[in-house]
């Protein structure tokens, strides 16, 4: 009996200790939340706070800024640019140490998710356009940068609207991106097509694809093993009816919008038509994303959708004289978006748990200075999202063409403005079925439609945030 | 000095108390936190008892598909065990170069899953090496889209898992076989048992404990240790055809920032794993008795 009592004592002690730890954890979480709330509540007054921090920083106390970014994968040369910029900044600010942590694009967000859950991690985080960065606002992973940057710096930032919600800007656009549809002029000529004037309508496009196929050339190459290709193509096929971004955001917040209606079905039907007619490489479903791009670079296909970060690589691989770029994807939609250039900006933001927000903002201001923006292009060959950037330094006509279009005739990338759950389960997972032999556009639409109500049940905080974001654009007149 | 029984027990408990506290903290603390978070009210964000997270999970196609695929992967456990016994029996014969073969069999186990995944993606692509060979030897009708076809993607992943995990089981069984009294094999041979019968009647009964351990380990692997294989090959696709429960947990936690549902899914997976281990242990105990 005594023995049992002793064992019971030990077990109860363990339980009490574990429960205490749990409760402590709970209290810590609550405290952390309260702290975050306080920060958010005071966001409007944060400029004052930032100034105070700035004064503190003049005391030359050691400052360490940790910056997580995607390294070379997105744009070759990016590592060199980041390292050079950090070195220059540290030279001018001897008390500041900048630690750059390059990560794979696939891991960057997941790692940040873990950091955000622990409220500990980088001071500065790189992110992708639109939702991919704004989503962290709703989960307490981003600080409003518009409160931390000076007006002068704010004035030279392009694409601010991509990261605006609730009246503030939450991420700083670094460089412009576009989802470009490229073609190989040499292969076009080989198939008897006009290499200087790419197809402008859907019918012309289908006809060109058929001519290429008849000539033994794969019309379009892509790799969709991970589902990323369908994300890219969504911006061609799914917003052709839209005139502003809220037109396509509406279906995710307004239950009266029927996703099975013709305007939504049309894009999927056209996408499927390309698959049915065999215009994609036959191994698209089991080919990796970047492998699909490489096929175009190797001259194995006549057309491909590649992000603008690879522009230099494309030109180097095919020769500038062989590189052609569609001004817009010829889907022939009824909305103005069907004739626009899909673009946006890659960005970075400051985390709420950073001890050195003002210093981080100061470093970001340096990153996007006119001098550093020029270096950004020269080293990483990306197009800085900076109004003071001089486009005359661009080396090729193609780059000038992209820069002008993204600047003056852009439409936001579709995948950057849908709920995160839809981007993953809809545009990535469900959309993969578009390449399966026994599926129809109708099948995809039905499955996609079923996902829309799940946004609220599966990601409640994300859904609430998304609605606010939508409302913000309505307020901004979009 | 005579130490009373009570003092002895107290002393023992006091000695092991720090370790128990440490183990309790390392193992039970995360578990309790997961259970706690799984019952979070997702709307209020406060610790309110609710079953909404669990209800939500069972409405999620991704989670259901993940569970189904984990159960499907359990069929790899007997395959691994049978193949391991077979290879171990072959190696036990100490044929010329057996040590080299043992190294070859064990090699996949030490390779990083990331490397294995990347290599197999290239091998099993529609235009990959495997299909190329099949076509060259006149078996073109077997050349399938191994990862691109939702009906077979999970089976392809299973093949990779078996290939990778086989070495560990084989080496363990071989080690056990080497410690079996040779007299038992000799006796079986004198009794007229052929190679196959010798292993059925001697190796398997003599290796029950090892086999039980391997079954447990492999069950745990198939239920809760296959994320890496899926992530580096198909990402769970096409659509959700090759997703697994861990993938769903990962997506809830790090893609959808829904820790509550990730915790609920983790707890369900934990319970399922425990149930399988208990069943397997009961069966093993009966066999030993």
Tab-separated table of C-alpha atoms in Angstrom, chain A residues 2-3 6-7 9-10 13-15 17-19 21-23 25-27 29 33 106-107 109-111 113-117 132 135-136 139 225-226 282-288 291 295 420-421 424-425 428-433 436 438 447 454 457-462, chain B residues 5-6 9-10 13 16-17 20-21 24-25 28-29 32-33 36-37 40 42-43 45-47 56-57 59-62 117-118 121-122 124-127 145-151 231-240 250-259 261:
chain	number	residue	atom	x	y	z
A	2	UNK	CA	2.813	2.327	1.030
A	3	UNK	CA	4.645	1.409	-2.144
A	6	UNK	CA	4.938	6.457	-3.100
A	7	UNK	CA	4.462	5.690	-6.794
A	9	UNK	CA	3.240	10.580	-5.169
A	10	UNK	CA	5.878	10.455	-7.905
A	13	UNK	CA	4.419	15.192	-8.817
A	14	UNK	CA	5.254	14.664	-12.479
A	15	UNK	CA	1.742	15.540	-13.520
A	17	UNK	CA	5.144	19.720	-12.850
A	18	UNK	CA	4.051	19.063	-16.413
A	19	UNK	CA	0.788	20.899	-15.817
A	21	UNK	CA	4.957	23.910	-17.397
A	22	UNK	CA	1.870	23.829	-19.592
A	23	UNK	CA	0.236	26.645	-17.678
A	25	UNK	CA	3.554	28.106	-21.450
A	26	UNK	CA	-0.026	29.294	-21.632
A	27	UNK	CA	0.759	32.379	-19.611
A	29	UNK	CA	1.756	32.791	-24.852
A	33	UNK	CA	-0.012	38.005	-27.395
A	106	UNK	CA	10.587	25.828	-50.819
A	107	UNK	CA	11.654	26.116	-47.201
A	109	UNK	CA	7.969	30.212	-45.760
A	110	UNK	CA	7.730	27.092	-43.676
A	111	UNK	CA	10.786	28.135	-41.703
A	113	UNK	CA	6.000	29.923	-40.087
A	114	UNK	CA	7.908	28.098	-37.363
A	115	UNK	CA	9.709	31.315	-36.407
A	116	UNK	CA	6.422	33.172	-36.238
A	117	UNK	CA	4.866	30.493	-34.033
A	132	UNK	CA	2.474	35.482	-49.519
A	135	UNK	CA	-0.788	36.777	-44.785
A	136	UNK	CA	1.756	37.284	-42.015
A	139	UNK	CA	-0.795	36.056	-37.915
A	225	UNK	CA	5.248	17.879	-60.252
A	226	UNK	CA	5.075	20.318	-57.329
A	282	UNK	CA	3.797	14.927	-72.362
A	283	UNK	CA	5.715	14.495	-69.095
A	284	UNK	CA	4.499	17.775	-67.576
A	285	UNK	CA	2.855	16.021	-64.592
A	286	UNK	CA	6.061	14.306	-63.458
A	287	UNK	CA	8.539	17.031	-64.409
A	288	UNK	CA	9.914	19.379	-61.787
A	291	UNK	CA	13.119	21.358	-65.153
A	295	UNK	CA	13.480	22.557	-71.388
A	420	UNK	CA	-3.486	31.252	-48.953
A	421	UNK	CA	-5.623	28.128	-48.601
A	424	UNK	CA	-2.253	25.846	-51.918
A	425	UNK	CA	-5.272	23.577	-52.203
A	428	UNK	CA	-1.478	24.125	-56.568
A	429	UNK	CA	-3.228	20.863	-55.667
A	430	UNK	CA	-6.617	20.787	-57.397
A	431	UNK	CA	-5.293	22.531	-60.475
A	432	UNK	CA	-2.736	19.752	-60.929
A	433	UNK	CA	-5.597	17.657	-62.242
A	436	UNK	CA	-4.493	14.422	-65.955
A	438	UNK	CA	-9.305	11.700	-67.590
A	447	UNK	CA	-13.576	20.683	-56.982
A	454	UNK	CA	-13.352	25.643	-46.696
A	457	UNK	CA	-13.470	26.605	-41.770
A	458	UNK	CA	-9.911	25.469	-42.352
A	459	UNK	CA	-8.123	28.816	-41.959
A	460	UNK	CA	-10.376	31.070	-39.851
A	461	UNK	CA	-7.792	33.765	-39.078
A	462	UNK	CA	-6.602	33.811	-42.675
B	5	UNK	CA	12.244	-1.775	2.518
B	6	UNK	CA	10.400	1.538	2.543
B	9	UNK	CA	12.065	2.218	-2.326
B	10	UNK	CA	12.143	5.894	-1.413
B	13	UNK	CA	12.549	6.740	-6.454
B	16	UNK	CA	15.332	8.171	-10.684
B	17	UNK	CA	13.203	11.256	-9.951
B	20	UNK	CA	11.629	11.030	-14.715
B	21	UNK	CA	11.173	14.793	-14.530
B	24	UNK	CA	8.308	13.940	-18.460
B	25	UNK	CA	9.329	17.364	-19.695
B	28	UNK	CA	4.858	14.596	-21.968
B	29	UNK	CA	5.080	18.367	-22.018
B	32	UNK	CA	0.065	17.932	-23.296
B	33	UNK	CA	0.590	21.163	-25.213
B	36	UNK	CA	-4.338	21.549	-25.220
B	37	UNK	CA	-3.942	23.413	-28.517
B	40	UNK	CA	-8.494	25.602	-28.729
B	42	UNK	CA	-10.220	28.707	-33.272
B	43	UNK	CA	-12.440	31.750	-33.386
B	45	UNK	CA	-8.141	32.089	-29.764
B	46	UNK	CA	-8.707	31.243	-26.114
B	47	UNK	CA	-8.526	27.916	-24.354
B	56	UNK	CA	-12.965	20.366	-39.309
B	57	UNK	CA	-10.287	17.756	-39.888
B	59	UNK	CA	-14.321	17.406	-43.288
B	60	UNK	CA	-10.936	17.973	-44.891
B	61	UNK	CA	-10.259	15.868	-47.979
B	62	UNK	CA	-6.557	16.444	-47.491
B	117	UNK	CA	13.884	11.518	-53.323
B	118	UNK	CA	15.554	13.734	-55.898
B	121	UNK	CA	12.102	11.618	-59.188
B	122	UNK	CA	14.469	11.646	-62.131
B	124	UNK	CA	10.626	7.559	-62.322
B	125	UNK	CA	9.679	10.503	-64.538
B	126	UNK	CA	7.614	9.671	-67.583
B	127	UNK	CA	10.678	10.284	-69.723
B	145	UNK	CA	3.802	8.129	-65.253
B	146	UNK	CA	4.934	6.933	-61.834
B	147	UNK	CA	4.652	10.244	-60.038
B	148	UNK	CA	2.261	12.048	-62.376
B	149	UNK	CA	-0.528	9.495	-62.160
B	150	UNK	CA	-2.620	9.935	-58.992
B	151	UNK	CA	-3.550	6.258	-58.952
B	231	UNK	CA	7.809	16.172	-49.592
B	232	UNK	CA	10.867	15.606	-51.754
B	233	UNK	CA	9.037	13.661	-54.429
B	234	UNK	CA	5.418	14.596	-55.112
B	235	UNK	CA	4.613	17.201	-52.431
B	236	UNK	CA	1.505	15.070	-51.884
B	237	UNK	CA	0.241	15.332	-55.451
B	238	UNK	CA	-1.109	15.071	-58.037
B	239	UNK	CA	-3.756	16.977	-56.123
B	240	UNK	CA	-3.837	15.173	-52.769
B	250	UNK	CA	2.738	20.439	-41.867
B	251	UNK	CA	0.374	22.371	-44.135
B	252	UNK	CA	-1.974	23.305	-41.309
B	253	UNK	CA	0.927	24.452	-39.154
B	254	UNK	CA	3.170	26.201	-41.652
B	255	UNK	CA	1.118	26.990	-44.732
B	256	UNK	CA	-2.259	27.822	-43.229
B	257	UNK	CA	-0.936	29.007	-39.866
B	258	UNK	CA	-3.598	26.972	-38.089
B	259	UNK	CA	-1.743	25.476	-35.139
B	261	UNK	CA	-5.879	21.985	-36.411
